[in-house]
Coordinates of C-alpha atoms and ligand atoms in Angstrom, one line a residue:
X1 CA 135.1 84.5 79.5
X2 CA 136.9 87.0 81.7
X3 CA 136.3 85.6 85.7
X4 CA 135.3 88.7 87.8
X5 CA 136.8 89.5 91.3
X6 CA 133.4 89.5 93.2
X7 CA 132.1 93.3 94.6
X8 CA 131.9 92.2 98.2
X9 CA 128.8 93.4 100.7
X10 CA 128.3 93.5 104.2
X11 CA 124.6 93.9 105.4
X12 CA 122.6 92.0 103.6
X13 CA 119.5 92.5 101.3
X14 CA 115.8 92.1 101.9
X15 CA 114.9 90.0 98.6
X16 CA 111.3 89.1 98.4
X17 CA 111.0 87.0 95.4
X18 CA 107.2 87.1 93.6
X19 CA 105.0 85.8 90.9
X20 CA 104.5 84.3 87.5
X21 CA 107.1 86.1 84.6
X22 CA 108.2 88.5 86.5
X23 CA 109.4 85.8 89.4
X24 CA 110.8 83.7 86.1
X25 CA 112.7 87.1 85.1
X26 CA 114.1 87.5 88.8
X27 CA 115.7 84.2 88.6
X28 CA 117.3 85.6 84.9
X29 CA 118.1 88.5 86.6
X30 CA 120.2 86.9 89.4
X31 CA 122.0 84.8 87.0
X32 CA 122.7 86.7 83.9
X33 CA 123.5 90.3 85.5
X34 CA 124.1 90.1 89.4
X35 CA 126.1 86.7 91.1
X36 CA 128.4 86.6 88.1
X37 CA 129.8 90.4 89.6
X38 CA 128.4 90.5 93.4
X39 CA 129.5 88.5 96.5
X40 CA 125.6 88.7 96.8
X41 CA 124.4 88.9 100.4
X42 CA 120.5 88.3 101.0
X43 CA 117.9 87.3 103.2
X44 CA 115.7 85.8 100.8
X45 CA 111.5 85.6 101.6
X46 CA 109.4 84.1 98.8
X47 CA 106.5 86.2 98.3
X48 CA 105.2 83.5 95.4
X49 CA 101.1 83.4 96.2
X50 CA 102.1 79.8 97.2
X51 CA 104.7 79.9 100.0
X52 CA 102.1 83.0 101.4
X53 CA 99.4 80.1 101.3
X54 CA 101.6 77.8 102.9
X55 CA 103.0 80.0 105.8
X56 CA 98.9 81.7 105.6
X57 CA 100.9 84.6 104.4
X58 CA 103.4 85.0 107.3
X59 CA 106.1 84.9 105.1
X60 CA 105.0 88.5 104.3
X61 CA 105.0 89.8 107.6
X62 CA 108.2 88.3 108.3
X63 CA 109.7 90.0 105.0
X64 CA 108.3 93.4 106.2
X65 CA 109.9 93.1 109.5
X66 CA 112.8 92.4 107.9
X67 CA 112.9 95.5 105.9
X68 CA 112.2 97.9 108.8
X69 CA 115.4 95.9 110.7
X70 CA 117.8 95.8 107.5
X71 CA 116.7 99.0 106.0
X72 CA 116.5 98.3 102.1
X73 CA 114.5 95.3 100.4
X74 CA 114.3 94.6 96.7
X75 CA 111.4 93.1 95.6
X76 CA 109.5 91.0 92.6
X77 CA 105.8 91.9 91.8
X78 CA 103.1 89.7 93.3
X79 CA 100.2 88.4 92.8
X80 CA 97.2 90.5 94.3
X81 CA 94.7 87.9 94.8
X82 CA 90.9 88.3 93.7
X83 CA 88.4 85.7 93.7
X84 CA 89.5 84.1 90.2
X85 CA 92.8 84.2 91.7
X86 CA 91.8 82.5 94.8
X87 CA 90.3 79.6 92.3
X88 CA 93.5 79.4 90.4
X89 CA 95.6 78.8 93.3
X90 CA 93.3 76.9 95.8
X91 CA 93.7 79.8 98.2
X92 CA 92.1 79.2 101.6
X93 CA 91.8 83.3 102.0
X94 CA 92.3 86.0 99.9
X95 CA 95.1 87.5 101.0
X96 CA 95.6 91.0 101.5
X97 CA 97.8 92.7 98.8
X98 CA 101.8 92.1 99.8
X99 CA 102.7 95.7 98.7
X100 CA 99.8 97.1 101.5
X101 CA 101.5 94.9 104.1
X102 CA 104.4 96.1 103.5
X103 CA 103.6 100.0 103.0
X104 CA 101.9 99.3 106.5
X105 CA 104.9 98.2 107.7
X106 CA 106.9 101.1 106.9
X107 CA 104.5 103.6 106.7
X108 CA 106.4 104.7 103.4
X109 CA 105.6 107.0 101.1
X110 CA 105.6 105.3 96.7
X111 CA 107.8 107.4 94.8
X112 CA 107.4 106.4 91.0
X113 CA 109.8 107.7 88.1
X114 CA 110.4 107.0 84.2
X115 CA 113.5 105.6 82.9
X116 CA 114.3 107.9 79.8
X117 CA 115.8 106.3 76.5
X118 CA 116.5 109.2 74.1
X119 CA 115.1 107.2 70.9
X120 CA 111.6 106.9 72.9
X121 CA 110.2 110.3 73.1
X122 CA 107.4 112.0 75.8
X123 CA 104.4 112.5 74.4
X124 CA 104.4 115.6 76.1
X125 CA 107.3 117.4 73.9
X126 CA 108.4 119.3 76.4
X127 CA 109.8 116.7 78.6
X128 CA 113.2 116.2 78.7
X129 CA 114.3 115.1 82.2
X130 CA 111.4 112.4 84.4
X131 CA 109.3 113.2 86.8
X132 CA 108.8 111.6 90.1
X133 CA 105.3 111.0 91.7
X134 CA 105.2 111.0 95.6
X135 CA 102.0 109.1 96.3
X136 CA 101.3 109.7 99.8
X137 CA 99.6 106.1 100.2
X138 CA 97.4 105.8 103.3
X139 CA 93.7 107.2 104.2
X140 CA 91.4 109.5 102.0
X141 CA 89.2 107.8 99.7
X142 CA 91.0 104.4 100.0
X143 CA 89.8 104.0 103.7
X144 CA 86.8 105.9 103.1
X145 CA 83.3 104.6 104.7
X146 CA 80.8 105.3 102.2
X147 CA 77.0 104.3 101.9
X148 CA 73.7 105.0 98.8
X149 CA 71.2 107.3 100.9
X150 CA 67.9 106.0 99.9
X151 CA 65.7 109.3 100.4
X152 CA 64.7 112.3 102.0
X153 CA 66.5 112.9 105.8
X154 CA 69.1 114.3 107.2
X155 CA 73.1 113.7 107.0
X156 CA 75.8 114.6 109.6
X157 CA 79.3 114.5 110.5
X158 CA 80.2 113.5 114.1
X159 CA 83.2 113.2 116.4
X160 CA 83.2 112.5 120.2
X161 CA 86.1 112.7 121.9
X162 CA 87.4 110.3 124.9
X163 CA 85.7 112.5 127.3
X164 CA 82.0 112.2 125.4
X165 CA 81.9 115.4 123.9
X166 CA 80.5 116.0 121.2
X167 CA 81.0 118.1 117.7
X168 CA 78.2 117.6 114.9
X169 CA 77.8 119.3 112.0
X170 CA 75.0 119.0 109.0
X171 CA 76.7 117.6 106.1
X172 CA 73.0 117.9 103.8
X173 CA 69.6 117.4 104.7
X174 CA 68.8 115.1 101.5
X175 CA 65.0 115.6 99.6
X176 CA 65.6 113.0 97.5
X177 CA 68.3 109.7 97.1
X178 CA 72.1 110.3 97.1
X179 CA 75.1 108.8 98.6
X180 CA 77.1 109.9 101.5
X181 CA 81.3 109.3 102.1
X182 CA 83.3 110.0 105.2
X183 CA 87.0 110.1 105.1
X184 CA 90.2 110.7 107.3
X185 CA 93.7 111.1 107.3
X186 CA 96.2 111.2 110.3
X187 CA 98.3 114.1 111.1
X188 CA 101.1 111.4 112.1
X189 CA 100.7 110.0 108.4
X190 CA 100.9 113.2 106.9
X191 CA 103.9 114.3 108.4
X192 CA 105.3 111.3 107.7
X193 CA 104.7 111.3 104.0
X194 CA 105.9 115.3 104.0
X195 CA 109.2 114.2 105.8
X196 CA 109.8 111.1 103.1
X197 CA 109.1 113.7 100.4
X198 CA 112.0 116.5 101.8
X199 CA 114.7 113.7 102.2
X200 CA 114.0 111.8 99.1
X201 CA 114.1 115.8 97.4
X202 CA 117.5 115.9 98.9
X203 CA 118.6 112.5 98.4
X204 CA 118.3 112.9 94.4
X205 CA 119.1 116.9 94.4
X206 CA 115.9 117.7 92.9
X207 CA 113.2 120.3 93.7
X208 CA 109.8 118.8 95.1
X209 CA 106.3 120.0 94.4
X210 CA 103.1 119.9 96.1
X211 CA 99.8 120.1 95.4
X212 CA 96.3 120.0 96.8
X213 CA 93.1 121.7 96.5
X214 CA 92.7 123.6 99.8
X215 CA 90.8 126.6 98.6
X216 CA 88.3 124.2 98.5
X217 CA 89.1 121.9 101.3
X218 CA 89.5 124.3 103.6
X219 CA 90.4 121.8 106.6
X220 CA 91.0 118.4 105.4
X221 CA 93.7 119.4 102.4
X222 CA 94.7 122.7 104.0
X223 CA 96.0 120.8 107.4
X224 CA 98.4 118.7 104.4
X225 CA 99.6 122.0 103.2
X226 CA 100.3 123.8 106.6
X227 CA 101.8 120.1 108.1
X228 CA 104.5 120.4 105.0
X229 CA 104.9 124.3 105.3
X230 CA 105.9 123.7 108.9
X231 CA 108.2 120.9 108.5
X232 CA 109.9 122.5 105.4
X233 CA 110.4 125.8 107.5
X234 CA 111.8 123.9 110.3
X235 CA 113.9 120.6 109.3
X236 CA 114.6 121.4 105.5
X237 CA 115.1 124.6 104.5
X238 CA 118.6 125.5 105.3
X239 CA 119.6 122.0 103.2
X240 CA 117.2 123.0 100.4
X241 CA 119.1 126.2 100.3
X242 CA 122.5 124.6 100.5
X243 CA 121.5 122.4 97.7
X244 CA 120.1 125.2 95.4
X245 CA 117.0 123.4 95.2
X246 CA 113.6 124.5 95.8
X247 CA 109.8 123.7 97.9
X248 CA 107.0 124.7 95.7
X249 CA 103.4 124.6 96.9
X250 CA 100.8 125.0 94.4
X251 CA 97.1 124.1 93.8
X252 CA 96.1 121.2 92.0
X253 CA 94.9 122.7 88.6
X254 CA 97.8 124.6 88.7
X255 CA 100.2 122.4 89.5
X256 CA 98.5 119.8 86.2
X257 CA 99.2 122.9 83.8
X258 CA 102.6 124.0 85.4
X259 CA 103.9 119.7 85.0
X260 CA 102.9 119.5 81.2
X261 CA 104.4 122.7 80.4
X262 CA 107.5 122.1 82.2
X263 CA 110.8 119.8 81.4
X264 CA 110.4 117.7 84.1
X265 CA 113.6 116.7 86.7
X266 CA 111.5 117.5 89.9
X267 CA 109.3 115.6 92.2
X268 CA 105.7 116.3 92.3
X269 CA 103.8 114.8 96.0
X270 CA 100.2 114.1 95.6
X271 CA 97.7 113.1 97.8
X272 CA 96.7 109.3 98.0
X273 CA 94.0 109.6 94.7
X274 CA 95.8 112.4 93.1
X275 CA 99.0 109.9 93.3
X276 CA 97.2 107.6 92.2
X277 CA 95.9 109.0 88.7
X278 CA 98.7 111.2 88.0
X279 CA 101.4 108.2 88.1
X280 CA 99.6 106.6 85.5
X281 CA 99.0 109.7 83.4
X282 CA 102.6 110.4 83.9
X283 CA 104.1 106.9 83.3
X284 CA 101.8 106.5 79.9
X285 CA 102.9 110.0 78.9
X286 CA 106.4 109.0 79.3
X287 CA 106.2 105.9 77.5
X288 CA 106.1 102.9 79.0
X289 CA 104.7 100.8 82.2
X290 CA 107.8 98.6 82.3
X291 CA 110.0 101.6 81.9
X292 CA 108.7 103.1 85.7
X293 CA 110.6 102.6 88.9
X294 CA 109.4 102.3 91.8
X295 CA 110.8 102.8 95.5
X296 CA 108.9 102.8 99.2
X297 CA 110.6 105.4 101.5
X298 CA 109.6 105.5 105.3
X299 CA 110.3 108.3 107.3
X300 CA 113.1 107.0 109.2
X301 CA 115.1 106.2 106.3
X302 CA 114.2 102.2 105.1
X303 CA 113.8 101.8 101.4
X304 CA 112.2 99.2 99.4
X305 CA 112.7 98.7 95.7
X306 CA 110.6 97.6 92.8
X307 CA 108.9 97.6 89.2
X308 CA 105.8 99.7 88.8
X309 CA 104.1 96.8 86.8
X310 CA 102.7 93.9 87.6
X311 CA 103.6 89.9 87.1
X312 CA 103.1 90.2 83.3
X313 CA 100.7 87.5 83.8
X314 CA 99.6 87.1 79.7
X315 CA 103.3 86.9 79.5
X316 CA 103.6 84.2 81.8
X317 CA 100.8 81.7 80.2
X318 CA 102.4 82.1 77.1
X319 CA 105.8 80.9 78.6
X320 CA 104.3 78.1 80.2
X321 CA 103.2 77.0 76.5
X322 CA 107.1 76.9 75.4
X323 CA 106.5 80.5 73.7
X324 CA 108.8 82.8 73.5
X325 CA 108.4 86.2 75.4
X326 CA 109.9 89.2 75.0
X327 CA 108.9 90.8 78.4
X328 CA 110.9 93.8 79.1
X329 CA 113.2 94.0 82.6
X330 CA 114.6 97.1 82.6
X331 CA 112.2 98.5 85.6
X332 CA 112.8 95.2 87.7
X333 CA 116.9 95.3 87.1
X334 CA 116.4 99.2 88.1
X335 CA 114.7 97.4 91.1
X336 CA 118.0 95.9 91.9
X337 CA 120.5 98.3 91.4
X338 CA 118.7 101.4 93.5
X339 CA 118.9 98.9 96.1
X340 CA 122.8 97.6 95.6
X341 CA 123.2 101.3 95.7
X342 CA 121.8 102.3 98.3
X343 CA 123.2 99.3 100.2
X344 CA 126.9 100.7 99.3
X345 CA 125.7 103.6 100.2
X346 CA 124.6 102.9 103.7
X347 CA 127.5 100.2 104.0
X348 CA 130.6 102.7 102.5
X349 CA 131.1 100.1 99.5
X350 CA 131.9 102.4 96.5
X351 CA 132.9 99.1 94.7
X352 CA 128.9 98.3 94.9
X353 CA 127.6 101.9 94.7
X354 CA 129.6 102.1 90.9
X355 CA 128.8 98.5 89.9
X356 CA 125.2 99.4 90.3
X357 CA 125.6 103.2 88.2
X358 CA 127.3 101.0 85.6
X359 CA 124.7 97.7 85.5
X360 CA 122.3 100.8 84.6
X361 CA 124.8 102.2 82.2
X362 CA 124.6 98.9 80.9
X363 CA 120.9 98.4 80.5
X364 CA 120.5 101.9 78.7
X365 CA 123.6 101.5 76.8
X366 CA 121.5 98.2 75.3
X367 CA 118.9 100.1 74.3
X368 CA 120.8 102.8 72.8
X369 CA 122.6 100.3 70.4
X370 CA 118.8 99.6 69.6
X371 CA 118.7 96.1 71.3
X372 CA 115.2 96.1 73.0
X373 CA 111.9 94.2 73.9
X374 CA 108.9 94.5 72.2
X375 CA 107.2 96.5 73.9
X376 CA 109.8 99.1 73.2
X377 CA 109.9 98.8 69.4
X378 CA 106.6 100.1 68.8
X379 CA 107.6 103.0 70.7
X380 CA 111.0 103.9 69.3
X381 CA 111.1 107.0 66.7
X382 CA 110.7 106.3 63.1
X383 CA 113.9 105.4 61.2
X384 CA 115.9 104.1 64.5
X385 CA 117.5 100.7 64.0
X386 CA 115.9 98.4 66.0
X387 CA 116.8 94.5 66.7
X388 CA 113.6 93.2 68.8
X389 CA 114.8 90.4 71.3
X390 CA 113.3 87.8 73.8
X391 CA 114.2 88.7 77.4
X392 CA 117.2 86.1 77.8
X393 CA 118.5 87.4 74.6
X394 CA 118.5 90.9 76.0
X395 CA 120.1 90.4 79.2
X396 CA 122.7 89.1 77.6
X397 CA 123.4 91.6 75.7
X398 CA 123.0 93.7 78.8
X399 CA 125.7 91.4 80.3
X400 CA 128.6 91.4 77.7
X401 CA 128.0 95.5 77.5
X402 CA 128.6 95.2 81.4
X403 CA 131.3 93.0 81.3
X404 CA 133.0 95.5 79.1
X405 CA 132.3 98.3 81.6
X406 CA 133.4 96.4 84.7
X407 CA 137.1 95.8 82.5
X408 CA 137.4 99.4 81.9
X409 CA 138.3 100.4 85.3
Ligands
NAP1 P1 100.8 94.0 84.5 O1 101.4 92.8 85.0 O2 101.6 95.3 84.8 O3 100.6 93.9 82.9 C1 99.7 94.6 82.2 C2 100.2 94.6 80.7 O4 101.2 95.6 80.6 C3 100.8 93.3 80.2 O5 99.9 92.4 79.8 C4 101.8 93.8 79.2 O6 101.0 94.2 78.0 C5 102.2 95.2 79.7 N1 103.5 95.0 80.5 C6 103.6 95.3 81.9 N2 104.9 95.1 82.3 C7 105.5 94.7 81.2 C8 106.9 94.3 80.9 N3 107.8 94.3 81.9 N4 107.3 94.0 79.7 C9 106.4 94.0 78.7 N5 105.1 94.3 78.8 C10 104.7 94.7 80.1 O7 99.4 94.2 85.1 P2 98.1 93.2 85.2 O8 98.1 92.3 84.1 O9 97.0 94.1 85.5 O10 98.4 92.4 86.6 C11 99.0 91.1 86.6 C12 99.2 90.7 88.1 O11 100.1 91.6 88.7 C13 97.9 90.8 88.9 O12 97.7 89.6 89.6 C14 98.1 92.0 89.9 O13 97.6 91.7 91.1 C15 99.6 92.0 89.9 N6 100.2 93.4 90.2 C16 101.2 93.5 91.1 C17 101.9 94.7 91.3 C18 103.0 94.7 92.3 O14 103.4 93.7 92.8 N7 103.6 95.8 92.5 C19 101.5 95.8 90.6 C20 100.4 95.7 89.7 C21 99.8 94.5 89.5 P3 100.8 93.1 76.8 O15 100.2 91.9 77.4 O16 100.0 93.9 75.8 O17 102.2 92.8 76.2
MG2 MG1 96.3 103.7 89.5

């Protein structure tokens, strides 16, 4: 075996390590595909449910303040504890979801795209490029105080400023049971999430979309679309122009009918809930869970990378029976090279910018040859040649096809 002249890197990475098979995967990962090539340069945090029971979750603060100071963090998917969860691992707490902390942290905005394999088609025909979801991912429903209204009286909305003063308004004055929400957003939030949106749209040269339903909403989803109108008109436009690529605002319903006819290669921004249901209609459209990327983007410009899925955990019990899994890792080696990327971006390392383009190259060059997980197989069109292969199997094969691309130089 050829010995490899190691791609240096100056600032290191953020790497939160996480849970059950996609943790054992990471560890693969490392080995197979990424210290055999890179000088690797991290500062490693173990997000594993244990070490945040240990440190009574500390560790994931720490990791978070790590990504705001070293701008770019690639991370494992972690356990989310519930109360069977809390059983399993003798928690003292249920701690709060890693991924919240963190989006807390950098008060990012989750944008979410398919990896496309040409044997594994859409099921929307149409579709020939992916398309990105920008979840704005604070407030609305998800910090919503809600309560069942038991019978007849009256409901109202009221604010009181610092002062005392008071604005009231009748929400419904109920004759019978019902149930009552109130929610609210921030206009600091929003233009956050509108100015990670513009420079992500710049950032991969693609035209962004946004949607809400403000002919109905007349306050609450009409201040998103003036907040983005304004800061398009005033910080974007001229490099939107420059770039030949486009702002669209469009309502909801609109905006549903316009995505399935279209060919994709755009970003569509959704409100927190829309986000939230359209990145899973999109992803299952486009094929597969552990085919979607993920990357947190704050405003000023920290990124932090990962898989859409989760830890795989009916994977992982199986494993720790001496089965054999065949758990696909394309999204979480994606995890790794956007953020080796974007490293050599930030750091002027084209050696690390192009060994990251050709570990992807790599990955889908795999898959093309009809060397996949699966997961994958059942999705593959009829009549394509498929070998089915446990994980180590396939990131080996990932690896020699990599090797061959590193010689080429
Ligand atoms: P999941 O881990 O995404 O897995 C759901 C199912 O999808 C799997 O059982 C598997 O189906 C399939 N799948 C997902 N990723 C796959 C991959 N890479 N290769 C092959 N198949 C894959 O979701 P979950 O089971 O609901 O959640 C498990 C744990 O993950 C939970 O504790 C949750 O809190 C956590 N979670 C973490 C994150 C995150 O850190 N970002 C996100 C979501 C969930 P089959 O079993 O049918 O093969
Ligand atoms: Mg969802």
């Amino acid at each position: 075996m050829k010995a490899f002249t190691k791609i240096p890197m100056t600032t290191p990475l953020v790497e939160m390590d996480g849970d059950e098979m996609t943790r054992i995967l990471w560890a693969m990962i490392k080995e197979e595909l990424i210290l055999p090539f890179v000088d690797l340069k991290t500062e490693y945090y173990d997000l594993g449910l244990p070490e945040r029971e240990r440190t009574k979750d500390a560790v994931t603060h720490a990791a978070a303040e790590a990504n705001r100071r070293l701008g770019v963090a690639v991370k494992c998917a972690t356990i989310t504890p519930n109360k069977q969860r809390v059983e399993e691992y003798n928690l003292t707490e249920m701690w709060k979801s890693p991924n919240g902390t963190i989006r807390a942290a950098l008060d990012g905005t989750v944008f979410r795209a398919p990896i496309l394999i040409d044997s594994v088609k859409p099921q929307v025909r149409g579709w020939k490029k992916p398309i990105t979801v920008a979840r704005h991912a604070y407030g609305d429903v998800y910090k919503a105080t809600e309560f069942r209204i038991p019978g007849e009286g009256k409901a109202e909305l009221l604010f009181t400023d610092r002062d005392g003063n008071e604005r009231r308004e009748t929400i419904y004055d109920f004759e019978c049971p019902g149930v009552l929400q109130g929610q609210y957003n921030k206009d600091t939030s929003i233009r956050a999430f509108a100015h990670a949106c513009f420079r992500y749209a710049i950032d991969t040269k693609q035209d962004l979309w946004f949607s809400t339903k403000d002919t109905i909403s007349k306050q609450y989803d009409q201040t998103f679309k003036l907040i983005f109108e304004e800061i398009y008109e005033s910080n974007y436009k001229a490099t939107f122009e420059k770039l030949g690529i486009t702002y669209f605002y469009t309502l909801i319903d609109d905006a549903v009918a316009r995505v399935i006819r279209s060919e994709g290669g755009f970003i569509w921004a959704c409100k927190n809930y829309d986000g939230d249901v359209m990145s899973d209609m999109i992803s299952t459209a486009f094929g597969s869970l552990a085919m979607m990327t993920s990357v947190l983007v704050s405003p000023d410009g920290k990124f932090e990378y990962e898989a859409a899925h989760g830890t795989v955990t009916r994977h992982y019990y199986r494993y720790l029976k001496g089965e054999e899994t065949s758990t696909n890792p394309m999204a979480t080696i994606f995890a790794w090279s956007g953020a080796l990327r974007k490293r050599g971006e930030l750091d002027a390392l084209p050696a690390l910018v192009e060994y990251a383009d050709k570990l992807e190259a790599a990955c889908l060059q795999t898959l093309r040859d009809g060397i996949m997980t699966k997961d994958l197989t059942g999705l593959v069109d009829e009549g394509t040649p498929v070998t089915a292969v446990n994980s180590a199997d396939f990131l080996k094969a990932i690896r020699s096809r990599l090797e061959n691309l590193l010689i080429c130089e």
